[in-house]
CSV table of C-alpha atoms and ligand atoms in Angstrom, one decimal:
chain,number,residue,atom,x,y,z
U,1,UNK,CA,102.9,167.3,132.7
U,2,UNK,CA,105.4,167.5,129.5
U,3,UNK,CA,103.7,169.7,126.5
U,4,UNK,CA,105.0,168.4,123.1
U,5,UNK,CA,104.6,168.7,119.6
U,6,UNK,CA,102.7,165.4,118.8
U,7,UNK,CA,101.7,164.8,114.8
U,8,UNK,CA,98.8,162.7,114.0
U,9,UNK,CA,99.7,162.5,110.5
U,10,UNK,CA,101.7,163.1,108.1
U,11,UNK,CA,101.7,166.2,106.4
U,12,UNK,CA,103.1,170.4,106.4
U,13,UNK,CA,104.1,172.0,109.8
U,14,UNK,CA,100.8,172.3,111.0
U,15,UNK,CA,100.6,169.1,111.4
U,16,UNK,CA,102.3,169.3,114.9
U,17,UNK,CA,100.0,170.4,117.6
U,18,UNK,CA,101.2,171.3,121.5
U,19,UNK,CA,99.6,168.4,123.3
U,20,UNK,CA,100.4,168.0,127.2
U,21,UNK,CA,101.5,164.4,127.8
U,22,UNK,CA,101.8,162.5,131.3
U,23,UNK,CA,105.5,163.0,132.8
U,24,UNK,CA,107.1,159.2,132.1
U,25,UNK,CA,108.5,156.8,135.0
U,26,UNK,CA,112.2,156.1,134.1
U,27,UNK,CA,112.1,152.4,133.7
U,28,UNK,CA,114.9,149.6,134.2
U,29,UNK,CA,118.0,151.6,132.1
U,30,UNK,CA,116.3,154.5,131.5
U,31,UNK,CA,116.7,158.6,132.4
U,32,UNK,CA,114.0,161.1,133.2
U,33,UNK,CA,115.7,164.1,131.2
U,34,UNK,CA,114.3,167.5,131.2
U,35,UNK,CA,115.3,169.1,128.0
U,36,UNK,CA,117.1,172.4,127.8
U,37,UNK,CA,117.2,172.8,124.4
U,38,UNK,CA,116.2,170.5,121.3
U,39,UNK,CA,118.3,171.1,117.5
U,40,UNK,CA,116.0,171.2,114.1
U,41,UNK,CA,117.0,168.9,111.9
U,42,UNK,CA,116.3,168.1,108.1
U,43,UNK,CA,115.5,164.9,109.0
U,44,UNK,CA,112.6,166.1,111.3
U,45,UNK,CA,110.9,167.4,108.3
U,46,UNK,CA,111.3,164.1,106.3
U,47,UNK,CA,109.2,162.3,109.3
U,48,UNK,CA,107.2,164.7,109.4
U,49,UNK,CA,106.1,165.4,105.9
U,50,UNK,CA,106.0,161.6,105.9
U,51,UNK,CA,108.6,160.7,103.1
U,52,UNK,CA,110.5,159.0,106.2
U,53,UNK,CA,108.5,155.9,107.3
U,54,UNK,CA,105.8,156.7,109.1
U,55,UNK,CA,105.7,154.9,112.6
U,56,UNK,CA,102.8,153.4,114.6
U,57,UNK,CA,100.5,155.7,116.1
U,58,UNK,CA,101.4,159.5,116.7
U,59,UNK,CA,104.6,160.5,116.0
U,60,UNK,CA,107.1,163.3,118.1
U,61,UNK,CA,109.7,164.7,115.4
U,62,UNK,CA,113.2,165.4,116.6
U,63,UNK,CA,116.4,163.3,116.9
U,64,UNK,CA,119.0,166.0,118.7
U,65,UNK,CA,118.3,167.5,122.7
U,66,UNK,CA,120.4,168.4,125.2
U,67,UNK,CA,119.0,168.6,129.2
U,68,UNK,CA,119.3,167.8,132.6
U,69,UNK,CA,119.2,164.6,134.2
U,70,UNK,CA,115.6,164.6,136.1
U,71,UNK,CA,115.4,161.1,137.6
U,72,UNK,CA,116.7,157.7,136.7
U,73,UNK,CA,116.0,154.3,136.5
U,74,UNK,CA,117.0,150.8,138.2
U,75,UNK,CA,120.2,149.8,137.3
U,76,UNK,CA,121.5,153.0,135.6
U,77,UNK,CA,125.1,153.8,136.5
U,78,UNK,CA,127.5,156.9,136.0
U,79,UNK,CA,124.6,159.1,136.0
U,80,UNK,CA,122.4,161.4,138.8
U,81,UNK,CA,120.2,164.0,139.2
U,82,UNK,CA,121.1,167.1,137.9
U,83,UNK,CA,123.8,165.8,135.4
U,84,UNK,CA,124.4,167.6,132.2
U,85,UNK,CA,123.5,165.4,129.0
U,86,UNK,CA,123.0,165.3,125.3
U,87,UNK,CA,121.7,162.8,122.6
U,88,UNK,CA,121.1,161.9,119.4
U,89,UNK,CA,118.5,159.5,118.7
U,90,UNK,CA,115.9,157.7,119.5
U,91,UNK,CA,113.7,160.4,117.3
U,92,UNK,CA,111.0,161.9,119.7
U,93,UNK,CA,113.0,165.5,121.3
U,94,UNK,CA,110.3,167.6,120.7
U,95,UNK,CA,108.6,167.9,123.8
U,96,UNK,CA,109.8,169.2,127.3
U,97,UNK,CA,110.7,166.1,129.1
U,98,UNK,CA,111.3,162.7,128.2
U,99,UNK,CA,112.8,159.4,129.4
U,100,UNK,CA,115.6,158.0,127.2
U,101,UNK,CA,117.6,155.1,127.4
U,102,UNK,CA,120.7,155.4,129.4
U,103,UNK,CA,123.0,154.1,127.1
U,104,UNK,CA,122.0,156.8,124.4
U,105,UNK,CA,122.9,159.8,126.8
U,106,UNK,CA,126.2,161.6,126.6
U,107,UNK,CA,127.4,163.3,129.4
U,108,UNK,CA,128.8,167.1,128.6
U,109,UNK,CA,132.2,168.1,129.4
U,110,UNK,CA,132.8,171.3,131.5
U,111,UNK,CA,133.5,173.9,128.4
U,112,UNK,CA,130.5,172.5,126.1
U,113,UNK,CA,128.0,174.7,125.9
U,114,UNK,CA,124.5,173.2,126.5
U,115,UNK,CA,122.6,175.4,124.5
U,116,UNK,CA,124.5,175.0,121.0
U,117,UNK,CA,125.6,171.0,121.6
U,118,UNK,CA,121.7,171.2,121.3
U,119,UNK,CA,122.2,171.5,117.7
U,120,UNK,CA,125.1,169.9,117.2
U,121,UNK,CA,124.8,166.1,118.6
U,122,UNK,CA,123.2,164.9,115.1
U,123,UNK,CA,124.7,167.7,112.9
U,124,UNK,CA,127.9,167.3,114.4
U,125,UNK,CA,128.5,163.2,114.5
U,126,UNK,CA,127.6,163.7,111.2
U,127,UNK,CA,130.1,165.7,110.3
U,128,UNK,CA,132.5,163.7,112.6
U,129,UNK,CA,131.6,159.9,110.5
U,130,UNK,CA,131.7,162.1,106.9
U,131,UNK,CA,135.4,163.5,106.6
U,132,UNK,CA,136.6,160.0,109.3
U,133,UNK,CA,134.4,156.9,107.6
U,134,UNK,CA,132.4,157.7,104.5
U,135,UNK,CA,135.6,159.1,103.1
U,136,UNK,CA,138.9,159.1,105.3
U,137,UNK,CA,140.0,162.9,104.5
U,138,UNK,CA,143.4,163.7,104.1
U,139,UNK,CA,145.8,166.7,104.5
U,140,UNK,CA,145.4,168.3,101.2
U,141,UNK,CA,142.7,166.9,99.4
U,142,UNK,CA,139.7,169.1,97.8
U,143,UNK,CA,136.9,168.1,98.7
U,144,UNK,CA,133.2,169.8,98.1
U,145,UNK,CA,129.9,170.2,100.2
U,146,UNK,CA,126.9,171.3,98.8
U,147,UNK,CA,124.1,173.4,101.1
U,148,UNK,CA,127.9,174.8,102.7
U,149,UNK,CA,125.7,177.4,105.0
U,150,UNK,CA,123.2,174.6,106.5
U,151,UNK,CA,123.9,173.4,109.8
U,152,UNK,CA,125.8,170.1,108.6
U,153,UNK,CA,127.8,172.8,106.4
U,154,UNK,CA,128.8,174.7,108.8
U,155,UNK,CA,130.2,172.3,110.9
U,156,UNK,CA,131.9,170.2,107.9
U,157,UNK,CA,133.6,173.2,106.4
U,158,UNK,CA,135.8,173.9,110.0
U,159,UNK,CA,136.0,170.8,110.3
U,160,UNK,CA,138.0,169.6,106.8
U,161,UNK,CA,139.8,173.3,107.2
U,162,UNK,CA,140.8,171.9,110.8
U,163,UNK,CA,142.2,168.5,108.6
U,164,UNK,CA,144.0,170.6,106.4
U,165,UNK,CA,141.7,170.2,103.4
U,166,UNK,CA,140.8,172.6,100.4
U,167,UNK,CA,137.2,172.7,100.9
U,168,UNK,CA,134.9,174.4,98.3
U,169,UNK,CA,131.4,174.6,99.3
U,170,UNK,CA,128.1,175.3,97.4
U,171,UNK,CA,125.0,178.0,99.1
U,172,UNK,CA,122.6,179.6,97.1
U,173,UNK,CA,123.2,182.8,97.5
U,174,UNK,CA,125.9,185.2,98.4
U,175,UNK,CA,124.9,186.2,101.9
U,176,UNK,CA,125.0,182.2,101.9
U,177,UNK,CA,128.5,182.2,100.5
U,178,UNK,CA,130.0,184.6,102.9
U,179,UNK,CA,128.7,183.2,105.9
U,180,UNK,CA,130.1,179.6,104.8
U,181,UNK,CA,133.7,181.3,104.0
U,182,UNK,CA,134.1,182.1,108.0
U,183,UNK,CA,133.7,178.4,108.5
U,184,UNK,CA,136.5,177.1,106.9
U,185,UNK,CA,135.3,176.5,103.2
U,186,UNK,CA,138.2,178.0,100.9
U,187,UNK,CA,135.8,179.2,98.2
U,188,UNK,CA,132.3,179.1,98.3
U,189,UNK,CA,130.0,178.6,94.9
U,190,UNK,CA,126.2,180.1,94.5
U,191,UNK,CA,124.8,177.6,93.1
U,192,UNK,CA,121.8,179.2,92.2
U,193,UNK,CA,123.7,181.5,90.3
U,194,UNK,CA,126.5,180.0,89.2
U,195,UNK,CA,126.9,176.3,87.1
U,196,UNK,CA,128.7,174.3,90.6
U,197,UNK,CA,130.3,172.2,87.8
U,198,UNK,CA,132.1,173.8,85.7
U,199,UNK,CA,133.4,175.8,88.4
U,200,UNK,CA,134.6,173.3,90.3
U,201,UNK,CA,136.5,172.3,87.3
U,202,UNK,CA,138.3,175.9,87.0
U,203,UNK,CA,139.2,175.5,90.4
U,204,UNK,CA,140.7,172.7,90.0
U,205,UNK,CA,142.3,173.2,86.6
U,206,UNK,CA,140.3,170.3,85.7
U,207,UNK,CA,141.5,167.5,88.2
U,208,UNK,CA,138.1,167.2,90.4
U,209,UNK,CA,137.4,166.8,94.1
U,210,UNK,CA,138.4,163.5,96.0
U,211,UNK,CA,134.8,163.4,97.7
U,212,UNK,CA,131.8,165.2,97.3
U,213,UNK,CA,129.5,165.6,100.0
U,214,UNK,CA,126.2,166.2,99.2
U,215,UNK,CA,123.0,166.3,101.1
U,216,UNK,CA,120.7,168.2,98.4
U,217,UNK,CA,120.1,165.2,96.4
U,218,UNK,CA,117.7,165.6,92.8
U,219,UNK,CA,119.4,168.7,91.9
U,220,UNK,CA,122.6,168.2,92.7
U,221,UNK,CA,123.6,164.8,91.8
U,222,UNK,CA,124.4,164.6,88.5
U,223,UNK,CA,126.6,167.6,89.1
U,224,UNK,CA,128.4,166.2,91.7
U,225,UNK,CA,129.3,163.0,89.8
U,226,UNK,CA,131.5,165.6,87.5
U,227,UNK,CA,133.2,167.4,90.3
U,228,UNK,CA,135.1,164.0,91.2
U,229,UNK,CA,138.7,163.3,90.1
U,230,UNK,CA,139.4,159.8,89.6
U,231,UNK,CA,138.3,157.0,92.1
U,232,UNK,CA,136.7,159.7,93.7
U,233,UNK,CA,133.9,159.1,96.3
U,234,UNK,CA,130.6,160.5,96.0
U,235,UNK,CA,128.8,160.6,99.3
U,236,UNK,CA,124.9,161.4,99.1
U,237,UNK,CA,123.9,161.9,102.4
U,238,UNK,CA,120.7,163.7,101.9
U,239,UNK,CA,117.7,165.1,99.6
U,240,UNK,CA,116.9,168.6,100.9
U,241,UNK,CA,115.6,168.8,96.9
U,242,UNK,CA,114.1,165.9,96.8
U,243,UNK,CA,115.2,161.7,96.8
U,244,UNK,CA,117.6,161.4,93.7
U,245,UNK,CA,116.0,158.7,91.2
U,246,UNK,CA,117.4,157.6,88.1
U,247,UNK,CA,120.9,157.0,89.1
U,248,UNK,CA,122.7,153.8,87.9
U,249,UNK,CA,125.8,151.7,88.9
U,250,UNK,CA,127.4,152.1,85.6
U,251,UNK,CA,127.3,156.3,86.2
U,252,UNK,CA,130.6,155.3,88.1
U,253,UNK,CA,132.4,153.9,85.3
U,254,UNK,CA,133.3,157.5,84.2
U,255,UNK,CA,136.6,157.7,86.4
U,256,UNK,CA,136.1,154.2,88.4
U,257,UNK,CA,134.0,156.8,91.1
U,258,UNK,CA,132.7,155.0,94.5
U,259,UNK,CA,129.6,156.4,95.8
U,260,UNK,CA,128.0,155.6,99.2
U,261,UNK,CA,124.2,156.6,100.9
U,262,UNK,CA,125.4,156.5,104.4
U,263,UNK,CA,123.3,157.1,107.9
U,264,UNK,CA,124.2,158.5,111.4
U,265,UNK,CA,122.6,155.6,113.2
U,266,UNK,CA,124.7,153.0,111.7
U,267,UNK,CA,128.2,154.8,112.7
U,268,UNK,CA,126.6,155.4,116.3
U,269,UNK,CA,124.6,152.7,117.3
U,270,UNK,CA,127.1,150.7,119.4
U,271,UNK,CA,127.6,152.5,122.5
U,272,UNK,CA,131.3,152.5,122.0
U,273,UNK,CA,131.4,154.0,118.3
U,274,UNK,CA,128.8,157.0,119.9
U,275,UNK,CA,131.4,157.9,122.7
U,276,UNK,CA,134.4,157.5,120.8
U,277,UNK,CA,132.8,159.8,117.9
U,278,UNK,CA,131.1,162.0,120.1
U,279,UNK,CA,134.4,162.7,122.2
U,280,UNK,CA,135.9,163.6,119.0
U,281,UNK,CA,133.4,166.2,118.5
U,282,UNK,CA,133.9,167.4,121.9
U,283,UNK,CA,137.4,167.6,121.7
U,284,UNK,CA,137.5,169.7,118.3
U,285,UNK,CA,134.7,172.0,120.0
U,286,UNK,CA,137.3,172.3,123.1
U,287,UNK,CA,140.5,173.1,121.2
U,288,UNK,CA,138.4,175.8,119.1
U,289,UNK,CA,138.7,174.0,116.0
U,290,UNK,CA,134.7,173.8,115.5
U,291,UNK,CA,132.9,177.0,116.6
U,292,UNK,CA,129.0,176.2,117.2
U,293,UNK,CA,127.0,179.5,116.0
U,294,UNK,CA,123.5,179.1,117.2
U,295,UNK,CA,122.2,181.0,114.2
U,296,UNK,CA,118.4,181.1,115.4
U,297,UNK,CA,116.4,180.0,118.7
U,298,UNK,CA,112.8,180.1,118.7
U,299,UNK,CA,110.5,178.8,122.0
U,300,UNK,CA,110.1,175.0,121.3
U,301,UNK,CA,106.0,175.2,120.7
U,302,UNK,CA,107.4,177.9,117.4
U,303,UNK,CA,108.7,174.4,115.8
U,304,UNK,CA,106.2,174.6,112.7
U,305,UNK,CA,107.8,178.0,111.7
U,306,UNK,CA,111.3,176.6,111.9
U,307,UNK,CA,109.9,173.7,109.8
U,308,UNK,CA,108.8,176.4,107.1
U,309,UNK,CA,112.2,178.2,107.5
U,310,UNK,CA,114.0,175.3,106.9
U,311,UNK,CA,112.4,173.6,104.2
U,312,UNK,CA,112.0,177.3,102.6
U,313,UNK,CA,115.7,177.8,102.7
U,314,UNK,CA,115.6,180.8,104.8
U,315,UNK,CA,117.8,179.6,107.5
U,316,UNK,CA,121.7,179.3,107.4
U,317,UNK,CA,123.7,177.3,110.3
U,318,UNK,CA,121.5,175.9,113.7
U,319,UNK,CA,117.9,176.6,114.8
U,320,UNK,CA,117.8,175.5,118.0
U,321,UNK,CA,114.1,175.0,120.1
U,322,UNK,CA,114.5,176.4,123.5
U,323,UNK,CA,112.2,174.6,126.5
K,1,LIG,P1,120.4,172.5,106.2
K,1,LIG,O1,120.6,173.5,107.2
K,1,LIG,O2,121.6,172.1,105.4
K,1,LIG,O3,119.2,172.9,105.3
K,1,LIG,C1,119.0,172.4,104.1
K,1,LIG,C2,119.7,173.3,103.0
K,1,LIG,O4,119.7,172.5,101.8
K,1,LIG,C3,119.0,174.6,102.7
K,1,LIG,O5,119.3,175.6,103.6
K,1,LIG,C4,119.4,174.9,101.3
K,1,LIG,O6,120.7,175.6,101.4
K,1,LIG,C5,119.7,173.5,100.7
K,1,LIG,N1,118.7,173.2,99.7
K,1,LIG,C6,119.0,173.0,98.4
K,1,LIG,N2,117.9,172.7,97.7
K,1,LIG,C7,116.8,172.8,98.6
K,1,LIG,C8,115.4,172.7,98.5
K,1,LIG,N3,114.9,172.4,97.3
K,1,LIG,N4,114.7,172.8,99.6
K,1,LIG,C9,115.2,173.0,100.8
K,1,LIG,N5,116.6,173.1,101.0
K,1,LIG,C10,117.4,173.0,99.9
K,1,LIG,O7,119.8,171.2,106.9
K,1,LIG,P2,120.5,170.2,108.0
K,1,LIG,O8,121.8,170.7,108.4
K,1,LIG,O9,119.5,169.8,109.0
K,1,LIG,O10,120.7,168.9,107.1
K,1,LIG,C11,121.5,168.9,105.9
K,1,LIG,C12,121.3,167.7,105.1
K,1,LIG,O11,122.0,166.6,105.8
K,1,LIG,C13,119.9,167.2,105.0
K,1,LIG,O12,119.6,166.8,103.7
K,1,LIG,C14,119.8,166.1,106.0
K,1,LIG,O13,118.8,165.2,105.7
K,1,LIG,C15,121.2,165.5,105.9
K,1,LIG,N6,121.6,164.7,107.0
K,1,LIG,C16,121.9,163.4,106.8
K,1,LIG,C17,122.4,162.6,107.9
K,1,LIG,C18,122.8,161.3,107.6
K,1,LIG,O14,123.4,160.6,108.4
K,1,LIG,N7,122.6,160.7,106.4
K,1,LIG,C19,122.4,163.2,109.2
K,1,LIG,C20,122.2,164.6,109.3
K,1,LIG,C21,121.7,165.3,108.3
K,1,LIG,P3,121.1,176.5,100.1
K,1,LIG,O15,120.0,177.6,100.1
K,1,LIG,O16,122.4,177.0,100.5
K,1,LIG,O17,121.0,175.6,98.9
């Protein structure tokens, strides 16, 4: 048997209930993996909570795991029993075991620990398309992140430090703030405290950011739109505050601004582009560049109180489900 956390419907973190499913039969291209460790992800609580389409039937949040190879199917070369692996995607990690596509897996270099990669797979190819293909960073641009102490933040802030960026970063709080200035953010806003605005602006005597990043959505959007110098690129990822309405194409005539609403899948979903990118990540995990700080781990049937955590704001960097 494989226990996982099976919702019926949409609705709060109750809604996901322990149930003990049937071990699956790899098929044709497909891998029997027993998970070692499963990342929480914003995006589980979206599906969850049901402003994510809903799909058919019961539904199995979680979209990042990392695990052993258990079994695998007809036709599924370069991987065996007892390989280390990781994933992002096809939504469905919260449970023990579970077969997955062989050409989704990753296989983990020696040096990656499988415990954090856990929480990093989704968080960090996100990272890896922003600051490469939603908006090509260079050496010496300011750039800003909003929710800076979140476990996207984290990883973004090392990550434009490690490409010689100025990054400022937003975090309500200043516990918050001080945990997002030891990963690589330059100067850190509290944003619950302080306007992110104008402050941006003092920073940067006035010029703006080249790109904002910014996954918080309704209450942060407006503001963000006046952090940008000219032609700047405003890159809404996200809506931990909720889905941003009422923005128009002709906001972006004041400074000739871009904006994009971009989405892991579509920068991994070609086989390729997912080992290209996620070999990237590795290799900036290998040379030191990106540290991954498990901030929390909780036994993977405690995934409704990470749910209230997270959506409560209570948790900084990666809560990671252990099996
Ligand atoms: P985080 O760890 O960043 O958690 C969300 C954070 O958002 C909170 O900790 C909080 O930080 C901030 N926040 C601001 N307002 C609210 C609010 N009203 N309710 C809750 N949180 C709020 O989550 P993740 O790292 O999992 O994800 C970050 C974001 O990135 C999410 O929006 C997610 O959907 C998005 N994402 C998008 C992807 C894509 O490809 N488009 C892929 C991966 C993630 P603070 O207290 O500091 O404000």
């Amino acid at each position: 048997m494989a226990g996982a956390l099976v919702a019926r419907e949409p609705g709060g973190p109750g809604a996901m209930q322990w149930t003990d499913l049937a071990t699956p039969e790899p098929g044709p291209g497909e891998v029997l993996v027993a998970h070692r460790a499963i990342g929480v992800n914003f995006i589980d609580v979206y599906y969850r909570s049901g402003l994510y389409p809903w799909p058919e039937g019961p539904m199995i949040p979680g979209a990042e795991a990392s695990g052993i190879v258990e079994a695998v199917g007809a036709g599924v070369a370069g991987l065996r029993p007892g390989d280390a692996v990781a994933y992002v995607m096809p939504h469905g990690a919260y449970r023990e075991r579970r077969v997955v596509p062989a050409e989704r897996l990753v296989a983990l270099p020696a040096g990656i620990d499988p415990v954090a990669i856990a929480g990093a797979m989704l968080k960090g190819l996100t990272a890896q398309y922003l600051v490469t293909a939603s908006y090509a960073v260079q050496p010496g641009d300011t750039v800003l992140v909003h929710a800076a102490a979140g476990g996207v933040g984290l990883i973004l802030g090392q990550w434009l430090k490690a490409l010689g960026a100025r990054a400022i970063g937003t975090a309500g709080g200043r516990q918050k703030a001080e945990l997002a200035l030891k990963h690589g953010y330059d100067c850190v806003i509290d944003y619950k405290a302080d306007d992110f605005a104008s402050e941006v602006a003092r920073l940067t005597g006035g010029k703006g950011c080249a790109a904002v990043y910014d996954s918080v959505g309704a209450d942060t959007w407006r503001g963000s739109l006046k952090c940008l110098r000219r032609r700047g690129m405003f890159v809404n990822f996200g809506q931990s505050s909720g889905m941003i309405r009422g923005f128009a194409l002709s906001d972006l005539a004041a400074g000739s601004l871009s904006a994009n609403r971009p989405v892991l899948f579509d920068y991994v979903a070609e086989r390729t582009e997912l080992l290209q990118r996620s070999s990237d990540l590795f290799a900036r995990i290998l040379d030191g560049s990106i540290r991954l700080d498990v901030s929390a781990t909780r036994p993977l049937r405690e995934a409704a109180d990470a749910h209230a955590d997270l959506e409560g704001r209570r948790t900084v960097g990666s809560t990671i489900l252990v099996v």
